CSV table of C-alpha atoms in Angstrom, one decimal:
chain,number,residue,atom,x,y,z
P,29,MET,CA,160.1,113.4,158.6
P,30,LYS,CA,162.7,113.1,161.3
P,31,ARG,CA,163.4,115.9,163.7
P,32,GLY,CA,166.7,117.7,163.0
P,33,PHE,CA,166.7,117.3,159.2
P,34,LEU,CA,167.6,121.0,158.9
P,35,ASN,CA,171.2,120.5,160.1
P,36,SER,CA,174.1,120.8,157.6
P,37,ASN,CA,177.9,120.5,157.9
P,38,LYS,CA,178.2,124.3,157.3
P,39,ALA,CA,176.1,124.9,160.4
P,40,LYS,CA,179.1,123.8,162.5
P,41,LYS,CA,181.6,126.2,161.0
P,42,HIS,CA,180.3,129.5,162.2
P,43,SER,CA,178.7,130.6,165.5
P,44,LEU,CA,176.4,133.6,165.0
P,45,TYR,CA,175.6,134.0,168.7
P,46,PRO,CA,177.1,132.8,172.0
P,47,ASP,CA,176.4,129.1,172.7
P,48,THR,CA,174.4,130.1,175.8
P,49,PRO,CA,171.5,132.4,174.7
P,50,ASN,CA,171.0,135.6,176.6
P,51,PRO,CA,167.6,135.1,178.3
P,52,GLU,CA,167.1,138.8,178.6
P,53,ALA,CA,167.6,139.5,174.9
P,54,PRO,CA,164.4,141.2,173.6
P,55,VAL,CA,162.1,139.4,171.2
P,56,GLY,CA,159.7,142.3,170.9
P,57,VAL,CA,158.8,145.6,172.4
P,58,ALA,CA,155.5,146.8,173.6
P,59,SER,CA,153.8,149.6,171.7
P,60,GLN,CA,151.7,152.3,173.4
P,61,SER,CA,148.5,150.4,172.4
P,62,GLY,CA,149.8,147.3,174.3
P,63,ALA,CA,150.2,145.2,171.3
P,64,VAL,CA,153.7,143.6,170.7
P,65,GLN,CA,155.8,145.4,168.1
P,66,PRO,CA,158.1,142.7,166.6
P,67,ILE,CA,161.7,143.5,165.9
P,68,THR,CA,162.1,142.4,162.2
P,69,ALA,CA,163.6,143.6,159.0
P,70,SER,CA,160.0,144.4,157.9
P,71,LYS,CA,158.2,147.4,159.3
P,72,ILE,CA,155.2,146.1,161.3
P,73,LYS,CA,152.8,148.7,162.6
P,74,PRO,CA,151.7,148.5,166.3
P,75,GLY,CA,148.7,146.2,166.6
P,76,SER,CA,149.4,144.3,163.4
P,77,ASP,CA,150.5,141.1,165.2
P,78,CYS,CA,147.0,139.8,164.7
P,79,SER,CA,147.8,139.4,161.0
P,80,ALA,CA,144.2,140.3,160.1
P,81,SER,CA,142.2,143.2,158.8
P,82,ALA,CA,138.8,144.4,159.9
P,83,THR,CA,137.3,142.1,157.4
P,84,GLY,CA,139.0,139.1,158.9
P,85,LYS,CA,141.3,138.5,156.0
P,86,SER,CA,145.0,137.8,156.6
P,87,THR,CA,147.5,140.6,156.5
P,88,VAL,CA,150.7,139.0,155.1
P,89,ILE,CA,154.0,140.7,156.2
P,90,GLN,CA,156.8,140.4,153.7
P,91,SER,CA,160.4,140.3,154.7
P,92,PRO,CA,163.3,141.3,152.4
P,93,ALA,CA,165.9,138.9,151.1
P,94,PRO,CA,169.1,138.3,153.2
P,95,PRO,CA,171.0,141.6,153.4
P,96,LEU,CA,174.3,140.3,151.8
P,97,ALA,CA,172.7,138.6,148.9
P,98,SER,CA,172.9,141.5,146.5
P,99,LYS,CA,176.7,141.7,147.1
P,100,PHE,CA,177.3,138.2,145.7
P,101,SER,CA,178.1,137.4,142.1
P,102,LEU,CA,175.3,135.3,140.7
P,103,ALA,CA,177.6,134.2,137.9
P,104,MET,CA,180.0,132.8,140.5
P,105,PHE,CA,177.2,130.7,142.0
P,106,GLN,CA,175.9,129.4,138.7
P,107,GLN,CA,179.3,128.5,137.5
P,108,TYR,CA,179.3,125.7,140.0
P,109,GLY,CA,175.7,124.7,139.8
P,110,VAL,CA,174.7,126.8,142.8
P,111,GLU,CA,171.3,128.6,142.8
P,112,PRO,CA,170.8,131.1,145.6
P,113,LEU,CA,167.2,131.2,146.9
P,114,PHE,CA,166.6,135.0,147.1
P,115,ASN,CA,162.8,134.5,147.5
P,116,SER,CA,161.1,136.9,149.8
P,117,MET,CA,159.3,135.5,152.8
P,118,THR,CA,155.9,136.2,154.3
P,119,ILE,CA,154.6,135.9,157.9
P,120,ALA,CA,151.0,135.1,158.5
P,121,THR,CA,148.8,134.0,161.5
P,122,ILE,CA,146.8,130.9,160.8
P,123,PRO,CA,143.9,131.1,161.3
P,124,PRO,CA,143.7,134.9,161.2
P,125,ARG,CA,142.6,136.5,164.4
P,126,MET,CA,139.3,138.2,163.7
P,127,THR,CA,139.4,141.9,164.6
P,128,VAL,CA,136.9,144.5,165.6
P,129,SER,CA,137.7,147.9,164.1
P,130,GLY,CA,141.2,146.7,163.4
P,131,GLN,CA,141.9,146.0,167.1
P,132,CYS,CA,143.2,142.7,168.4
P,133,ASP,CA,140.5,142.3,171.1
P,134,SER,CA,138.3,139.6,169.6
P,135,LEU,CA,137.8,135.9,170.1
P,136,GLU,CA,140.8,133.5,169.9
P,137,ASP,CA,140.5,130.3,168.0
P,138,THR,CA,140.0,127.5,170.5
P,139,ASP,CA,142.5,125.3,168.6
P,140,GLY,CA,145.1,128.0,168.8
P,141,HIS,CA,147.0,130.0,166.2
P,142,ALA,CA,150.2,129.2,164.2
P,143,GLU,CA,152.7,131.9,163.2
P,144,PHE,CA,153.7,130.8,159.7
P,145,ILE,CA,156.9,132.0,158.1
P,146,SER,CA,156.6,130.8,154.5
P,147,TYR,CA,158.1,131.1,151.1
P,148,ALA,CA,156.4,133.9,149.2
P,149,ASN,CA,155.0,131.6,146.6
P,150,THR,CA,153.6,128.9,148.9
P,151,PRO,CA,149.9,128.2,148.4
P,152,ILE,CA,148.9,128.2,152.0
P,153,PRO,CA,148.3,132.0,152.5
P,154,LYS,CA,145.9,131.9,149.5
P,155,ARG,CA,143.6,129.7,151.5
P,156,LEU,CA,143.3,132.2,154.4
P,157,ALA,CA,140.6,134.2,152.7
P,158,LYS,CA,138.4,131.1,152.3
P,159,ALA,CA,135.7,130.7,154.9
P,160,GLY,CA,136.1,127.8,157.2
P,161,TYR,CA,139.9,127.4,156.8
P,162,PRO,CA,141.5,125.7,158.6
P,163,LYS,CA,139.2,122.9,159.7
P,164,PRO,CA,139.1,122.1,163.5
P,165,VAL,CA,141.9,120.2,165.0
P,166,PRO,CA,140.9,116.5,165.6
P,167,LYS,CA,140.0,115.8,169.2
P,168,THR,CA,140.3,112.7,171.4
P,169,PRO,CA,137.5,111.5,173.7
P,170,HIS,CA,139.9,111.5,176.7
P,171,LEU,CA,143.1,113.4,177.5
P,172,ASN,CA,145.7,110.8,176.5
P,173,TYR,CA,148.9,112.5,177.7
P,174,VAL,CA,150.5,114.4,180.5
P,175,ILE,CA,153.8,116.4,180.5
P,176,GLN,CA,156.1,115.7,183.4
P,177,SER,CA,159.7,115.5,184.4
P,178,THR,CA,161.9,112.5,183.6
P,179,LEU,CA,165.0,111.2,185.3
P,180,ASN,CA,167.5,112.2,182.6
P,181,MET,CA,165.6,113.6,179.7
P,182,GLY,CA,164.2,116.9,181.1
P,183,GLN,CA,160.5,117.1,180.5
P,184,GLY,CA,158.7,114.4,178.6
P,185,VAL,CA,155.2,113.4,177.4
P,186,PHE,CA,153.6,110.3,179.1
P,187,ALA,CA,150.5,108.3,178.4
P,188,ALA,CA,147.7,109.2,180.8
P,189,ARG,CA,145.7,106.1,179.9
P,190,ASP,CA,146.1,102.9,178.0
P,191,ILE,CA,146.3,103.7,174.3
P,192,LYS,CA,145.5,101.1,171.6
P,193,ALA,CA,147.7,100.7,168.4
P,194,TYR,CA,146.8,103.2,165.7
P,195,GLU,CA,144.7,105.3,168.1
P,196,LEU,CA,145.1,109.1,167.9
P,197,VAL,CA,147.2,110.1,170.9
P,198,PHE,CA,146.8,113.8,170.4
P,199,ALA,CA,146.7,116.5,167.7
P,200,GLU,CA,147.7,120.2,168.1
P,201,ARG,CA,148.1,123.3,166.0
P,202,PRO,CA,151.8,124.3,166.1
P,203,ILE,CA,152.6,127.7,167.6
P,204,LEU,CA,155.2,128.2,164.9
P,205,ILE,CA,155.8,126.8,161.4
P,206,THR,CA,158.9,128.2,159.6
P,207,HIS,CA,160.7,127.7,156.3
P,208,VAL,CA,163.9,125.6,156.6
P,209,GLY,CA,166.3,128.2,157.9
P,210,GLY,CA,169.4,126.1,157.4
P,211,HIS,CA,169.3,125.6,153.6
P,212,PRO,CA,169.3,129.0,151.7
P,213,ILE,CA,171.1,127.5,148.7
P,214,TYR,CA,170.7,124.7,146.2
P,215,VAL,CA,173.9,123.0,145.0
P,216,GLY,CA,173.3,121.5,141.6
P,217,GLU,CA,174.6,118.4,140.0
P,218,LYS,CA,177.8,119.8,138.3
P,219,SER,CA,180.8,117.6,139.1
P,220,GLY,CA,184.0,118.7,140.8
P,221,PRO,CA,184.8,120.4,144.1
P,222,VAL,CA,183.7,123.9,144.8
P,223,PRO,CA,186.8,126.2,144.9
P,224,PRO,CA,187.8,127.7,148.3
P,225,GLU,CA,186.9,131.2,147.2
P,226,THR,CA,183.3,130.1,146.3
P,227,SER,CA,183.1,128.2,149.5
P,228,VAL,CA,183.9,131.3,151.5
P,229,VAL,CA,181.1,133.2,149.6
P,230,LEU,CA,178.7,130.4,150.4
P,231,ASP,CA,179.6,130.5,154.1
P,232,LYS,CA,179.1,134.3,154.2
P,233,TYR,CA,175.7,133.8,152.5
P,234,MET,CA,174.7,131.2,155.0
P,235,ILE,CA,175.6,133.5,157.9
P,236,ALA,CA,173.6,136.3,156.3
P,237,PHE,CA,170.6,134.1,155.7
P,238,ARG,CA,170.5,132.8,159.2
P,239,THR,CA,170.9,136.3,160.6
P,240,GLU,CA,167.8,137.3,158.6
P,241,TRP,CA,166.0,134.2,159.7
P,242,GLU,CA,166.6,135.1,163.3
P,243,LYS,CA,164.9,138.5,162.7
P,244,GLN,CA,162.0,136.7,161.0
P,245,LEU,CA,161.6,134.5,164.1
P,246,GLU,CA,161.7,137.5,166.3
P,247,GLY,CA,158.9,139.0,164.3
P,248,ALA,CA,156.9,135.7,164.6
P,249,LEU,CA,157.4,135.6,168.4
P,250,GLY,CA,156.2,139.2,168.7
P,251,ARG,CA,152.9,138.2,167.2
P,252,MET,CA,152.3,135.2,169.5
P,253,LYS,CA,150.1,135.1,172.6
P,254,GLU,CA,152.2,135.5,175.8
P,255,GLU,CA,151.7,131.8,176.8
P,256,ASP,CA,152.8,130.6,173.4
P,257,ARG,CA,155.8,132.9,173.4
P,258,LYS,CA,156.8,131.6,176.9
P,259,ALA,CA,156.4,128.0,175.7
P,260,TYR,CA,158.7,128.6,172.8
P,261,LEU,CA,161.3,130.3,174.9
P,262,GLY,CA,161.1,127.4,177.4
P,263,LEU,CA,162.6,125.0,174.9
P,264,VAL,CA,166.3,124.3,174.9
P,265,SER,CA,168.8,124.8,172.1
P,266,THR,CA,171.6,122.4,171.5
P,267,VAL,CA,172.6,123.0,167.9
P,268,ARG,CA,175.4,125.5,167.2
P,269,GLY,CA,175.7,127.9,164.4
P,270,PHE,CA,172.3,129.5,164.8
P,271,GLY,CA,170.8,132.3,166.9
P,272,PRO,CA,168.9,131.6,170.1
P,273,LEU,CA,165.6,131.4,168.3
P,274,GLY,CA,166.8,129.5,165.3
P,275,GLY,CA,168.6,127.0,167.5
P,276,ARG,CA,165.4,126.2,169.3
P,277,VAL,CA,163.8,125.4,165.9
P,278,GLN,CA,166.8,123.2,164.9
P,279,THR,CA,166.6,121.3,168.2
P,280,ASN,CA,162.9,120.9,168.8
P,281,ALA,CA,161.0,121.1,165.4
P,282,PHE,CA,159.2,118.4,163.4
P,283,GLY,CA,159.8,118.4,159.7
P,284,VAL,CA,156.6,118.8,157.7
P,285,ILE,CA,155.8,119.0,154.0
P,286,ILE,CA,153.2,121.5,153.0
P,287,GLU,CA,151.7,121.5,149.5
P,288,GLU,CA,148.4,122.6,148.0
P,289,ALA,CA,148.4,119.4,146.0
P,290,LYS,CA,150.7,116.5,145.4
P,291,VAL,CA,153.8,117.3,143.3
P,292,ALA,CA,155.2,115.1,140.6
P,293,ASP,CA,158.8,115.5,142.0
P,294,PRO,CA,158.8,115.0,145.8
P,295,SER,CA,162.3,116.6,146.0
P,296,LYS,CA,160.7,119.9,145.0
P,297,ALA,CA,158.1,119.9,147.7
P,298,LYS,CA,158.5,122.6,150.3
P,299,ARG,CA,159.7,121.5,153.7
P,300,TYR,CA,159.0,123.4,156.9
P,301,SER,CA,159.7,123.0,160.6
P,302,ALA,CA,156.9,123.0,163.2
P,303,ILE,CA,157.1,123.8,166.9
P,304,GLY,CA,154.3,122.6,169.2
P,305,LYS,CA,153.7,123.2,172.8
P,306,VAL,CA,153.2,119.5,173.5
P,307,SER,CA,154.8,117.8,170.6
P,308,SER,CA,158.2,119.6,171.0
P,309,ARG,CA,158.4,118.0,174.5
P,310,ILE,CA,158.4,114.5,173.1
P,311,ASN,CA,161.8,112.8,173.7
P,312,HIS,CA,163.7,110.5,171.4
P,313,SER,CA,163.9,106.8,171.1
P,314,CYS,CA,165.1,104.6,168.1
P,315,MET,CA,162.0,102.6,169.0
P,316,PRO,CA,159.3,105.3,168.6
P,317,ASN,CA,155.8,104.4,169.7
P,318,VAL,CA,154.0,107.1,167.7
P,319,ILE,CA,153.8,108.1,164.1
P,320,GLN,CA,153.6,111.8,163.1
P,321,ARG,CA,151.9,113.5,160.2
P,322,PHE,CA,150.8,117.0,159.2
P,323,SER,CA,147.3,117.8,158.1
P,324,VAL,CA,147.1,120.8,155.8
P,325,ASP,CA,143.3,120.9,156.1
P,326,SER,CA,143.5,121.4,159.9
P,327,PHE,CA,146.9,123.0,159.9
P,328,CYS,CA,147.9,120.7,162.7
P,329,LEU,CA,150.3,117.9,163.8
P,330,THR,CA,148.8,114.6,164.6
P,331,PHE,CA,150.4,111.7,166.5
P,332,ASN,CA,149.0,108.1,166.4
P,333,ALA,CA,150.3,105.1,168.3
P,334,VAL,CA,152.1,102.5,166.2
P,335,ARG,CA,151.6,99.9,169.0
P,336,ASP,CA,149.7,99.5,172.3
P,337,ILE,CA,151.0,102.1,174.8
P,338,LYS,CA,150.4,101.5,178.5
P,339,LYS,CA,149.4,104.2,181.0
P,340,GLY,CA,152.5,105.9,182.4
P,341,GLU,CA,154.7,104.9,179.5
P,342,GLN,CA,156.7,107.7,177.9
P,343,ILE,CA,155.7,108.8,174.4
P,344,PHE,CA,158.7,108.6,172.0
P,345,TYR,CA,159.5,109.8,168.5
P,346,SER,CA,162.7,109.2,166.6
P,347,TYR,CA,164.9,112.3,165.9
P,348,THR,CA,166.7,110.5,163.2
P,349,GLY,CA,166.1,107.8,160.5
P,350,VAL,CA,165.3,104.6,162.3
P,351,TYR,CA,166.3,102.3,159.4
P,352,GLN,CA,170.0,103.1,159.9
P,353,PRO,CA,172.7,101.1,161.8
P,354,GLY,CA,173.2,101.9,165.4
P,355,ALA,CA,176.5,103.8,164.8
P,356,ALA,CA,174.9,106.0,162.2
P,357,ARG,CA,172.0,106.8,164.4
P,358,GLN,CA,174.3,107.8,167.3
P,359,GLN,CA,176.3,110.0,164.9
P,360,ALA,CA,173.1,111.8,163.8
P,361,LEU,CA,172.0,112.2,167.5
P,362,SER,CA,175.3,113.8,168.5
P,363,LEU,CA,173.9,117.1,167.2
P,364,TYR,CA,171.5,117.0,170.2
P,365,ASN,CA,174.3,116.3,172.7
P,366,PHE,CA,173.1,113.0,174.0
P,367,THR,CA,173.7,109.3,173.5
P,368,CYS,CA,170.7,107.1,173.0
P,369,THR,CA,170.4,104.1,175.4
P,370,CYS,CA,167.2,102.6,174.1
P,371,PRO,CA,167.2,98.8,173.6
P,372,ALA,CA,167.6,99.2,169.9
P,373,CYS,CA,171.0,100.8,170.6
P,374,THR,CA,172.2,98.8,173.6
P,375,GLU,CA,171.1,95.4,172.2
P,376,ALA,CA,172.2,96.1,168.6
P,377,THR,CA,174.0,93.4,166.7
P,378,PRO,CA,175.5,93.3,163.2
P,379,ASP,CA,172.6,91.0,162.0
P,380,LEU,CA,170.0,93.3,163.5
P,381,ASP,CA,171.7,96.4,162.1
P,382,LYS,CA,171.7,94.7,158.6
P,383,PHE,CA,168.0,93.9,159.0
P,384,ARG,CA,167.2,97.5,159.7
P,385,THR,CA,169.1,98.8,156.7
P,386,GLU,CA,167.3,96.2,154.5
P,387,TYR,CA,163.8,96.9,156.0
P,388,ILE,CA,162.5,99.2,153.2
P,389,GLY,CA,163.5,96.7,150.5
P,390,ARG,CA,161.9,93.9,152.5
P,391,VAL,CA,158.7,95.8,152.8
P,392,THR,CA,158.7,96.3,149.0
P,393,ALA,CA,159.2,92.6,148.6
P,394,LEU,CA,156.3,92.0,151.0
P,395,PHE,CA,153.9,93.9,148.8
P,396,ARG,CA,155.1,91.9,145.8
P,397,PHE,CA,154.4,88.7,147.8
P,398,ARG,CA,150.9,90.0,148.6
P,399,ASP,CA,150.2,90.7,144.9
P,400,GLN,CA,151.6,87.3,143.8
P,401,HIS,CA,150.4,84.9,146.5
P,402,LEU,CA,147.6,86.6,148.6
P,403,GLN,CA,145.1,87.5,145.9
P,404,SER,CA,143.5,84.1,145.5
P,405,PRO,CA,139.8,83.9,146.5
P,406,MET,CA,140.5,80.6,148.3
P,407,ILE,CA,143.4,82.1,150.4
P,408,THR,CA,143.7,80.8,153.9
P,409,GLU,CA,145.4,82.2,157.0
P,410,GLN,CA,148.2,79.7,156.5
P,411,ALA,CA,149.5,81.8,153.6
P,412,LEU,CA,150.2,84.6,156.1
P,413,GLN,CA,152.9,82.6,157.9
P,414,PRO,CA,155.8,84.3,156.0
P,415,VAL,CA,154.3,87.7,156.9
P,416,TYR,CA,154.0,86.8,160.6
P,417,ARG,CA,157.7,85.7,160.6
P,418,PHE,CA,158.7,89.0,159.0
P,419,LYS,CA,156.9,90.9,161.8
P,420,GLU,CA,158.6,88.7,164.4
P,421,TRP,CA,162.0,89.7,162.9
P,422,CYS,CA,160.9,93.4,163.0
P,423,LEU,CA,160.1,93.2,166.7
P,424,LYS,CA,163.4,91.4,167.4
P,425,ALA,CA,165.2,94.2,165.6
P,426,LYS,CA,163.2,96.7,167.8
P,427,ILE,CA,161.3,98.1,164.8
P,428,CYS,CA,158.0,99.1,166.3
P,429,ASP,CA,156.4,100.7,163.3
P,430,THR,CA,154.9,97.8,161.4
P,431,VAL,CA,152.1,99.7,159.7
P,432,SER,CA,153.0,98.3,156.2
P,433,ILE,CA,153.0,94.7,157.5
P,434,ASP,CA,149.7,95.1,159.3
P,435,GLU,CA,148.2,96.6,156.2
P,436,VAL,CA,148.9,93.3,154.3
P,437,VAL,CA,147.6,91.2,157.3
P,438,PHE,CA,144.4,93.1,157.7
P,439,HIS,CA,143.7,93.1,153.9
P,440,THR,CA,144.2,89.3,153.8
P,441,LEU,CA,142.1,88.6,156.9
P,442,GLU,CA,139.3,90.8,155.5
P,443,LYS,CA,139.2,88.7,152.4
P,444,ILE,CA,139.3,85.4,154.3
P,445,ASN,CA,136.4,86.4,156.6
P,446,GLU,CA,134.3,87.7,153.7
P,447,ARG,CA,134.7,84.3,152.0
P,448,LYS,CA,133.7,82.5,155.2
P,449,GLY,CA,130.6,84.7,155.6
P,450,ASN,CA,132.0,86.4,158.8
P,451,HIS,CA,130.9,89.8,157.7
P,452,GLU,CA,131.2,91.5,161.1
P,453,GLU,CA,134.8,90.3,161.4
P,454,ALA,CA,135.5,91.2,157.9
P,455,ALA,CA,134.2,94.8,158.5
P,456,ARG,CA,136.4,95.0,161.6
P,457,TYR,CA,139.5,94.2,159.6
P,458,ARG,CA,138.4,96.5,156.8
P,459,GLU,CA,138.2,99.4,159.2
P,460,MET,CA,141.7,98.5,160.7
P,461,LYS,CA,143.1,98.4,157.1
P,462,ARG,CA,141.6,101.8,156.3
P,463,LEU,CA,143.2,103.3,159.4
P,464,VAL,CA,146.7,101.9,158.7
P,465,VAL,CA,146.5,102.8,155.0
P,466,SER,CA,145.7,106.4,156.0
P,467,LEU,CA,148.6,106.5,158.4
P,468,ALA,CA,151.1,105.0,155.9
P,469,SER,CA,150.0,107.4,153.1
P,470,MET,CA,150.3,110.5,155.3
P,471,CYS,CA,153.6,109.7,157.1
P,472,TYR,CA,156.8,111.4,155.8
P,473,ASP,CA,159.3,109.7,158.1
P,474,ASP,CA,162.8,109.4,156.5
P,475,ALA,CA,164.4,106.1,156.0
């Protein structure tokens, strides 16, 4: 999932807050007990920022629907195929902070805690009462990254050592995961333009929804540890039409899909935005060298290298779909107020742009080629020449993520070495195939 998928055209029409956030605007007030009392539409008692009871089970805080929703005519929305999402929201800390006599003075989880603003019917809070949830965040044998200043990108994340392709670069539990604050309505499939009077209602609803979302974010920040709150407020906001907290989500969040189980219709899966202390410092390139996924079991973001990364090289992720022409990518990145100057943009040609737009279709054809021509028990490596040429074209077009191509190569080389009796070499390719298949199946990057 690309960063910035939350933005919509209506976001540009209204400014809820000044473009420059007030750094002194309060995000919470201290109670007499010393715990932070969030300022939210919900009433949260002092000390409840731990989101846990004395038994260790989660206390889920419910927020009301957007304040203006009840004033709108539901019939007016439905007439044009528009369904307002008036679902209540919940805020929970994952994992819950264990308490002693109801006080927030116990051990912190070493992997950190995520403040989770979710749809009321999401399955995730139901897991909180289960022992052992979430699982530990995956660890790396060495610290693979360092955060430092760049020449023209602010702070960035850099490789602290040489990293091999498909190796885990780092994993972290986000400090915040929130529902998609920019899409409070669903516009159905009825044809015809929405009349101006209905458009005005939708705009007002959007303003009301984002105002309520800002309050929910204030509540989530009030529940965070001081260092997590400072890390969040240290992020920049470049997207207009949102409050200072919502703008930070729009600018710095990673899109994640959270489901208890796979859904038949992917369009109905619930999308969320995740902010990490490390991951939200990753800068953009149309030639990303890492792939991102979200683990529900560990409730964490993971980043794996898609190619070898040298020590001192900056870690990059694409904020937009990489399989678009250069002009389309630049247009999408204009929301972030910068122009990308990566080689994929500066060296783009019509032929390479065309190759990028056709990449997904070519990968589909590649798997058909595998099924038709690479299944023979007498296959030789010579049969992989078309696959190698396809990968050369990908690298020429500055497409670094060749996970699907490598899956076909590793699968074929495993079979060839098994036939030759090279069992150790076959096992090596089998393990490499297993790794790339797991990455491909867990990645939700947009085309």
